[in-house]
Coordinates of C-alpha atoms in Angstrom, one line a residue:
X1 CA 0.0 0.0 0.0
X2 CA 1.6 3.6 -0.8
X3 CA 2.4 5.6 2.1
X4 CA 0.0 8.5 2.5
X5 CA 2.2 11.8 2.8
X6 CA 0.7 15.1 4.6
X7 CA 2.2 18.3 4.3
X8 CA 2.3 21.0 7.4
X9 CA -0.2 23.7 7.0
X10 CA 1.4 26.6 5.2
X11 CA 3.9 25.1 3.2
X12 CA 6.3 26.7 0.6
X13 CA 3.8 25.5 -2.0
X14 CA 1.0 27.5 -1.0
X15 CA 2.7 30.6 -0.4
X16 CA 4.2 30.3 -4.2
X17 CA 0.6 29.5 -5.6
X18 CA -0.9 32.2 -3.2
X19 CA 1.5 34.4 -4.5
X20 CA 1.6 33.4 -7.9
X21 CA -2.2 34.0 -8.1
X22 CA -2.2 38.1 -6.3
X23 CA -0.1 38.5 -8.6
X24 CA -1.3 37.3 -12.0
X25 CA -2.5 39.6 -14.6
X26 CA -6.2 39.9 -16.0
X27 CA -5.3 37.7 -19.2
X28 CA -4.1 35.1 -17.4
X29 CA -6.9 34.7 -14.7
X30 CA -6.0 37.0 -12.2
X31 CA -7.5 39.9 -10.5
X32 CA -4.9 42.3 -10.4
X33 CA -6.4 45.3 -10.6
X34 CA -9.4 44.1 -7.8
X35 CA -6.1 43.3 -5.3
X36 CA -4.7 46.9 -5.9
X37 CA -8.3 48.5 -5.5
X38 CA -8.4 46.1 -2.2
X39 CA -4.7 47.5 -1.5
X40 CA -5.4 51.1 -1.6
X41 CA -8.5 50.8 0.1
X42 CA -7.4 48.4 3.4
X43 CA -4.6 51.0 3.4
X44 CA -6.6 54.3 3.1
X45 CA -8.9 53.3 5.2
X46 CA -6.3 52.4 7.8
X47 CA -4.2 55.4 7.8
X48 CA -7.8 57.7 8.2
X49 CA -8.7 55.6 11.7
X50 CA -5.0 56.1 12.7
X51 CA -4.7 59.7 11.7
X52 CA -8.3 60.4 13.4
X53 CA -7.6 58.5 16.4
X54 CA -4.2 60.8 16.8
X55 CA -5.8 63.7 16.1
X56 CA -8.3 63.1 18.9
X57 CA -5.9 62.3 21.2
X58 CA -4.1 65.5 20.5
X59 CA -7.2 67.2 21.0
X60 CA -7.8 65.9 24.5
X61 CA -4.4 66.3 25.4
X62 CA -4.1 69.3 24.2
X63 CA -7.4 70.8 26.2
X64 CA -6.3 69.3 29.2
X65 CA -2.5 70.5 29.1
X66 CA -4.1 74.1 28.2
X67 CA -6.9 73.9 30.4
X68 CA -5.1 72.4 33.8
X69 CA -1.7 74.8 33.0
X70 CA -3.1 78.2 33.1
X71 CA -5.7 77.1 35.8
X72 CA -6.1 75.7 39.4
X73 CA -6.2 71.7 39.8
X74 CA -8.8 72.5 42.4
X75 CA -10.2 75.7 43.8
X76 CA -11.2 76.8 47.1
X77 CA -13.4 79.1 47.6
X78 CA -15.9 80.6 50.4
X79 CA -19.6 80.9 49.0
X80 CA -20.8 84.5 48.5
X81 CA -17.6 85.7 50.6
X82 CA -13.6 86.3 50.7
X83 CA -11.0 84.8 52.3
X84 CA -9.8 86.0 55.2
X85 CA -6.9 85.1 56.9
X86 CA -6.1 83.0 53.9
X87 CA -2.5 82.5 55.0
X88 CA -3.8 79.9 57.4
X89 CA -5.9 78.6 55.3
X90 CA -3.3 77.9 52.8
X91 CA -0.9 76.4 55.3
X92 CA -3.4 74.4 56.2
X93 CA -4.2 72.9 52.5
X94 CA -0.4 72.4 51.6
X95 CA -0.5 69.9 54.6
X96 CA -2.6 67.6 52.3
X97 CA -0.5 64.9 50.7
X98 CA -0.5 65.2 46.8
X99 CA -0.9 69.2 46.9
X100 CA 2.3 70.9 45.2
X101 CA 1.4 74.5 45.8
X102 CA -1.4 76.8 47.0
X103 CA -1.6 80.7 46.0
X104 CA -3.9 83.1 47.2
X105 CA -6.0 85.2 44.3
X106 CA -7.6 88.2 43.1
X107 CA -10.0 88.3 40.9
X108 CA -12.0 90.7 38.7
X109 CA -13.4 91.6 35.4
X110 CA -12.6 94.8 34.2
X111 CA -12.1 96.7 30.7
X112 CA -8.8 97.3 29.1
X113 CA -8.0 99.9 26.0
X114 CA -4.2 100.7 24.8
X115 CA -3.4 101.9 21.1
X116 CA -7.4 103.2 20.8
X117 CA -8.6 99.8 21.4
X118 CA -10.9 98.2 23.9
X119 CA -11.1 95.2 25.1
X120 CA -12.2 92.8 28.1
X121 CA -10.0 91.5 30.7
X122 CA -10.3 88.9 33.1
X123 CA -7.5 90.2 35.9
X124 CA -5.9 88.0 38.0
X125 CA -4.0 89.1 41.2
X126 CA -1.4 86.6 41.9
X127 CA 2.4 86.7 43.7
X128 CA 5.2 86.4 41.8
X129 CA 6.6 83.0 42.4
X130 CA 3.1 81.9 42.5
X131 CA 2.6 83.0 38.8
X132 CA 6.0 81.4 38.0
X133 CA 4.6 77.6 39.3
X134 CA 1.8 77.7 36.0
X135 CA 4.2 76.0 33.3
X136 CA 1.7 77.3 30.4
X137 CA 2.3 80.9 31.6
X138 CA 5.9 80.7 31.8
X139 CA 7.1 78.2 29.8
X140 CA 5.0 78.7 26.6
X141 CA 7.3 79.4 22.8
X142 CA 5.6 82.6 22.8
X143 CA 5.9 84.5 25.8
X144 CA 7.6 87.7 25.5
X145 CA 9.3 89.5 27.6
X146 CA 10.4 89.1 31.4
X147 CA 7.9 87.3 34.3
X148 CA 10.4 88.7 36.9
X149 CA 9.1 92.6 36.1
X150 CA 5.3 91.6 37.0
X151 CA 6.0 93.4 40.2
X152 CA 6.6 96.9 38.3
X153 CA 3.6 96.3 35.5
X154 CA 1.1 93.5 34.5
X155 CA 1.3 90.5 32.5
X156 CA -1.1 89.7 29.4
X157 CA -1.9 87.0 26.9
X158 CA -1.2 87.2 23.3
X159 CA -4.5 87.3 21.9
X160 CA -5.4 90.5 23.7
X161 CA -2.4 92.3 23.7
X162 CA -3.3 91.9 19.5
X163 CA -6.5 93.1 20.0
X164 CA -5.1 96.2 21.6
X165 CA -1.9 96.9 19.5
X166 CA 0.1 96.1 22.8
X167 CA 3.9 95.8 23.0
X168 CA 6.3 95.1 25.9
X169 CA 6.7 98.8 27.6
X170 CA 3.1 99.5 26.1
X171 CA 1.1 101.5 28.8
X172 CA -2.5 99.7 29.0
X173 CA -5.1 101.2 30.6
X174 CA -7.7 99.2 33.3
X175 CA -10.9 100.3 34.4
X176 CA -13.1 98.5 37.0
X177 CA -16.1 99.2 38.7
X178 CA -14.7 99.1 42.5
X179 CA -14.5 103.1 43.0
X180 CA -16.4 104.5 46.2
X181 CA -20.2 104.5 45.7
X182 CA -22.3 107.2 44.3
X183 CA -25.9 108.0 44.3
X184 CA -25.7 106.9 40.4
X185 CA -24.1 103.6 41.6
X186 CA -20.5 102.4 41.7
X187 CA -17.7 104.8 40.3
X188 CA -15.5 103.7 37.7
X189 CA -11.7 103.7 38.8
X190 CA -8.9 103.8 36.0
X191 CA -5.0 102.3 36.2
X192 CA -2.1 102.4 33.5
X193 CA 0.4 100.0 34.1
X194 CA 3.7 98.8 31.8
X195 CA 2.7 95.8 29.8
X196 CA 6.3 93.6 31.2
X197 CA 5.3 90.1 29.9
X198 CA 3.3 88.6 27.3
X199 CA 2.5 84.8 27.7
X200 CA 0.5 82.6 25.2
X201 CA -1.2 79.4 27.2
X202 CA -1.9 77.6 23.7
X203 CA -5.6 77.8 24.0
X204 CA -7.1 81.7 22.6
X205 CA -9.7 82.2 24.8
X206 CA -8.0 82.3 27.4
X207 CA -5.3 84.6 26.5
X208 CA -7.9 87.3 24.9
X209 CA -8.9 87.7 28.1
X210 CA -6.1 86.9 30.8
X211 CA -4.4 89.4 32.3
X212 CA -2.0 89.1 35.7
X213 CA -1.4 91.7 38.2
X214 CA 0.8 91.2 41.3
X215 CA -1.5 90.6 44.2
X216 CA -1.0 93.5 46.0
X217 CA -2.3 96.2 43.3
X218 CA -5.2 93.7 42.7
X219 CA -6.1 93.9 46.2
X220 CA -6.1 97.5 45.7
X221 CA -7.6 98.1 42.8
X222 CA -10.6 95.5 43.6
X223 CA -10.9 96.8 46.7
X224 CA -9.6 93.7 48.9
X225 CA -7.1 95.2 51.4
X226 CA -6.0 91.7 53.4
X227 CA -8.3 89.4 51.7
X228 CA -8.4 87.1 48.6
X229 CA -11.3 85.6 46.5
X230 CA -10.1 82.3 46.0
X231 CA -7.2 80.0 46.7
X232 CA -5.3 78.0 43.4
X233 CA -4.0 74.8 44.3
X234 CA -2.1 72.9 42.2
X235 CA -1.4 69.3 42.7
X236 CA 1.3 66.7 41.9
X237 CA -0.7 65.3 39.9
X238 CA -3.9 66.7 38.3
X239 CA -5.8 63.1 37.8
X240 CA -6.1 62.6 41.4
X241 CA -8.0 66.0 41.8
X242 CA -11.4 64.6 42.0
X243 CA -10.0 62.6 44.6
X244 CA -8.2 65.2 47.0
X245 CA -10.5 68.0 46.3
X246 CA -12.9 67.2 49.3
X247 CA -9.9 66.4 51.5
X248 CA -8.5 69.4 50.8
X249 CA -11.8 70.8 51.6
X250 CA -12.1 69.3 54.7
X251 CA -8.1 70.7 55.3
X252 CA -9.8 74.7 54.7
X253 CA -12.3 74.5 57.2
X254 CA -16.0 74.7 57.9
X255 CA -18.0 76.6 55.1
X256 CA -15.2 76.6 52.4
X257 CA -15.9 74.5 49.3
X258 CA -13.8 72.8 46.8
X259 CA -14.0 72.3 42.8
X260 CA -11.6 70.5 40.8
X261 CA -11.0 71.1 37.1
X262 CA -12.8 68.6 36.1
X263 CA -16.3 70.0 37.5
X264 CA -15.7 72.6 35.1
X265 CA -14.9 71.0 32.0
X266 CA -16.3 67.8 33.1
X267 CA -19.3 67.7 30.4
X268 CA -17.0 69.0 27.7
X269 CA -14.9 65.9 28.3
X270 CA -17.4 63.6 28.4
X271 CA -19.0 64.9 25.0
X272 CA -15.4 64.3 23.8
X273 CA -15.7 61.0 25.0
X274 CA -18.6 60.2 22.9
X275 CA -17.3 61.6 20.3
X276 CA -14.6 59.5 20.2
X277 CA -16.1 56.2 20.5
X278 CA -18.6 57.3 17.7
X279 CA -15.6 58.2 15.4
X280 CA -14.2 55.2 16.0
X281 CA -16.9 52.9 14.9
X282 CA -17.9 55.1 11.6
X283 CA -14.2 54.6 10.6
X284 CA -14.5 50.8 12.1
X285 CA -17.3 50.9 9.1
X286 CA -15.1 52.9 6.7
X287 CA -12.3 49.7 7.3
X288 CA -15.0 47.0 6.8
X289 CA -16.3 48.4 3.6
X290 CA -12.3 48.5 2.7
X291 CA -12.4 45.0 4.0
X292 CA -14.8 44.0 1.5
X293 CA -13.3 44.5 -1.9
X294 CA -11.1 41.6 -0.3
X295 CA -14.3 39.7 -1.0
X296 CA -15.1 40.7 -4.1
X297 CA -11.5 40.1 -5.6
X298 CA -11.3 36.7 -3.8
X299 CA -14.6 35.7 -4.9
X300 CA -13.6 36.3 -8.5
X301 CA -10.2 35.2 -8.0
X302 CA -12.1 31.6 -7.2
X303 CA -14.2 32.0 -9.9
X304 CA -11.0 32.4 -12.5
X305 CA -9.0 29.7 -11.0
X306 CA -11.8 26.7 -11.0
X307 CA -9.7 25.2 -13.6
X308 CA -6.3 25.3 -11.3
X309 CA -8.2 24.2 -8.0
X310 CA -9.5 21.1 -10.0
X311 CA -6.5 20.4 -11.4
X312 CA -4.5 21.1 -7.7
X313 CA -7.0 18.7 -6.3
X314 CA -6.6 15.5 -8.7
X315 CA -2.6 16.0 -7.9
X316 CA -3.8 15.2 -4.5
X317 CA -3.9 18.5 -2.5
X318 CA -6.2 18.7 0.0
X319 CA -9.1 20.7 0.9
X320 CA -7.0 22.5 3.6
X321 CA -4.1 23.1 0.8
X322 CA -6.8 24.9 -1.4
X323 CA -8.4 26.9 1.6
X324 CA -4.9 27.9 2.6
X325 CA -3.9 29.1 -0.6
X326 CA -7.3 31.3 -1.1
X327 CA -6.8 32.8 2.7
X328 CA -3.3 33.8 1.9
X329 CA -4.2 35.9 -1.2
X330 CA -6.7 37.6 0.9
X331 CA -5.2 37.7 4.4
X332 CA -1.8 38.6 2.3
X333 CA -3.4 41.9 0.9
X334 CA -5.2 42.6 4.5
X335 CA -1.7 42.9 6.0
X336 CA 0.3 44.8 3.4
X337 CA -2.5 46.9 3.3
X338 CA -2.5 47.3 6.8
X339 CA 0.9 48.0 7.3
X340 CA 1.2 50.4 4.6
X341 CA -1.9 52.4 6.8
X342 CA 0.1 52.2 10.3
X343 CA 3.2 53.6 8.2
X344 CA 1.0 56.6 6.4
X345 CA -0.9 57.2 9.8
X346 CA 2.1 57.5 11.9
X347 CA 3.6 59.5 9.8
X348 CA 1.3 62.0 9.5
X349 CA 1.0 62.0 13.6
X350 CA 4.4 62.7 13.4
X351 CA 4.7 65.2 10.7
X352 CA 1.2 67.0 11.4
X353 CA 2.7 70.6 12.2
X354 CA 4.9 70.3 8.7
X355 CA 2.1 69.0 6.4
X356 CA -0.3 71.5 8.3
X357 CA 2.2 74.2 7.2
X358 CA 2.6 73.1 3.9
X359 CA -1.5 72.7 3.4
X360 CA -1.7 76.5 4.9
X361 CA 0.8 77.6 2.5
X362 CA -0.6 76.1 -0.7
X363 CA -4.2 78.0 0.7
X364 CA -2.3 80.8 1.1
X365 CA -2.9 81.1 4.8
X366 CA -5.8 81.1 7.1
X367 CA -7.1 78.3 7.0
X368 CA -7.0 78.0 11.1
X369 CA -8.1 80.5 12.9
X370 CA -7.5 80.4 16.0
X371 CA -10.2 82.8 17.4
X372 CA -12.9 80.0 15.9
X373 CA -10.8 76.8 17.1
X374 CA -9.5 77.6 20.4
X375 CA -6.0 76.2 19.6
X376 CA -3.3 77.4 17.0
X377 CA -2.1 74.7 15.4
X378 CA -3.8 70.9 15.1
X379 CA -2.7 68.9 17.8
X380 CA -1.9 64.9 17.4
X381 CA -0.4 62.6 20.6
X382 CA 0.6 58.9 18.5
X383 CA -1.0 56.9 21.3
X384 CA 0.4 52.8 20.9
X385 CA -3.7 51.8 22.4
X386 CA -4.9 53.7 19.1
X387 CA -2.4 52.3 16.9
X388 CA -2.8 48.4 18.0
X389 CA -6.9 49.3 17.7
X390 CA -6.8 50.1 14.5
X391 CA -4.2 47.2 13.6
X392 CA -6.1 44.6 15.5
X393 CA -9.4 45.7 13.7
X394 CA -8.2 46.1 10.3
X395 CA -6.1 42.7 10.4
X396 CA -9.0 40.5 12.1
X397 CA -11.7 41.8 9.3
X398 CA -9.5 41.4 6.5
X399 CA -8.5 37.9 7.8
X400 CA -11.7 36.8 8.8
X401 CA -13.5 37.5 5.9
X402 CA -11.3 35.7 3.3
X403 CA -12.4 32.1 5.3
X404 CA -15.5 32.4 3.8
X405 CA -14.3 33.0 -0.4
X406 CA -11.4 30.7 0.9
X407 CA -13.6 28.0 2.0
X408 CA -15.9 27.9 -0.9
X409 CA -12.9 27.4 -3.2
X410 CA -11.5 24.5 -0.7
X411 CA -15.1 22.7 -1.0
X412 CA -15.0 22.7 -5.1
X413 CA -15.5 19.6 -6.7
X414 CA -12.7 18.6 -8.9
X415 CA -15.3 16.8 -11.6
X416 CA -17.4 19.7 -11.8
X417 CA -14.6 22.2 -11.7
X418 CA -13.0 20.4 -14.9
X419 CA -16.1 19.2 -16.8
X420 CA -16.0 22.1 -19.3
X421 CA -12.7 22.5 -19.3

């Protein structure tokens, strides 16, 4: 009796028919122009969840760095009152484990003009070293000018020192509401001060507004003589806010209360949330569409190679051979495709600012504006979570899919497959 001989599942054989069959040309039974449309589109549609994804991420990021850097991790504050002895207070607070740093503020609204402009301001009175523990304020590309003079002048952002034609050495003008009370109401009281630094926190709507004063002249001008409105407390690290912000509480005293960042922007982040996970599944969709010219090209590579499966089978391969073969054609053009869409992806993550640049160049500028955005440039963080999604998703459609074409080729009879033939 002849020995029976079984080859191991994907042999050299299959890989040379697999191969031989992506890459045969229309006259000779192929569908090479159904494997590149499959190609580009895997790949496309792989580089657009990656690119998204990163984009998102940068977004998030982005608001949070901006958001938590040029404000408080928590806030205390006393409800419908100041602060007093808020030195105590504060000593009290930095006793809290986790809390880097507490400063006592001022705060007002009041209305700035310089160069015949006018504008609103949102003043902060802060000290010195306190101002110098917000890295967006003082460690931004585009500050100009020296944090060290706050004490002789005021600080402002970017955004509104535009607005009002402001330079460093400027004079700008502030005018509150805090003046001694008339019979027509409050009196207006008016300040010039030297415009000494000029910070840019990465987010506009903060710096069109912003404005720091040393906490002294705030106090004066606001009419708080020994007082504060609110205590800034920063912590070592701004995830555990939600966690330490009744502690810290607690640490204040009876009748203070205590918000954390997060209560403020906590719905924005959620919506950003959902937004995410609903981006992610219409590109999931845009990859399984992508997925399915696989399909289609297998289906008709099966169809065009009846002839070779029958013939294949009577030289004694096996159904496993054949459904091997087919899954390698398919799963083959999954993969490269998928790979060419984690190198396009990543390199656009990487490369955002200079193909932003380029793209504003070609418009001829404008085409951000950072007064509608927020933000000044488009922000991407490459997360390795997004970039195993998108591979893990891509790969296990494109694989899974091309059982089913595959398997309809394995189970062709050899009789009927060469009848006509």
């Amino acid at each position: 009796m002849a020995e029976v001989r079984t080859t191991r599942p994907f042999a050299k054989f299959e890989w040379m028919i697999a191969w031989r069959y992506i890459r045969a040309k229309r006259a000779e039974g192929g569908v090479s122009v159904m494997t590149w449309i499959s190609l580009i589109g895997v790949t496309l549609a792989v580089f657009a969840l990656i690119a998204t994804l990163a984009v998102r991420s940068g977004f998030r990021a982005e608001f949070i760095d901006t958001i938590a850097g040029a404000n408080a991790h928590v806030t205390v504050v006393m409800p419908r009152s100041v602060i007093d002895e808020f030195e105590g207070v504060a000593e009290n607070i930095r006793a809290v484990e986790g809390v880097q740093s507490v400063a006592p503020l001022v705060r007002g609204q009041a209305m700035a003009s310089g160069s015949g402009r006018i504008g609103l301001a949102d003043i902060y009175g802060i000290r010195l070293e306190d101002l110098k523990a917000s890295d967006a304020i003082v460690q931004s590309e585009r500050t100009v000018g020296n944090i060290d003079d706050l004490p002789n002048g005021i600080a402002i952002g970017s955004a509104l020192a535009e607005n009002l034609g402001l330079g460093i050495g400027d004079r700008i003008e502030i005018t509150t509401r805090s003046g001694a009370a008339t019979p027509m109401g409050q009196a207006t009281r008016r300040n010039a001060y030297d415009v000494v630094y000029i910070f840019s926190t990465g987010r506009f709507q903060i710096d069109e507004v912003r404005a720091y004063l040393p906490f002294d002249v705030a106090q004066l001008i606001f009419n708080r003589d020994g007082v504060a409105d609110e205590l800034e407390i920063r912590l070592d690290d701004l995830n555990q806010s939600e966690v330490l912000k009744q502690e810290i509480a607690n640490a204040a005293g009876a009748g203070f209360w205590a918000y954390s960042w997060q209560d403020r922007v906590g719905r924005f982040l959620r919506a950003l949330t959902i937004e995410d996970n609903v981006m992610f599944i219409i590109l999931s969709i845009l990859v399984l569409v992508a997925s399915m010219n696989i399909i289609s090209g297998l289906i008709m590579l099966v169809k065009n190679k009846g002839r070779d499966v029958g013939i294949l089978r009577t030289m004694g391969l096996t159904e496993g051979s054949i459904l091997r073969i087919f899954f390698i054609c398919g799963a083959g053009i999954g993969t490269i495709g998928t790979a060419l869409g984690v190198i396009l992806g990543c390199l656009f993550a990487i490369y955002i600012d200079t193909i932003f640049s380029f793209v504003n160049y070609v418009a001829g500028g404008g085409v951000w504006d950072p007064s509608i955005r927020g933000i000044y440039n488009i922000p991407a963080e490459l997360r390795l979570i997004d970039v195993i999604k998108a591979m893990s998703l891509s790969l296990g459609l494109s694989w899974i899919i091309t059982i089913f074409p595959a398997r309809r080729a394995a189970r062709m009879n050899p009789v009927e497959a060469l009848r006509y033939e």
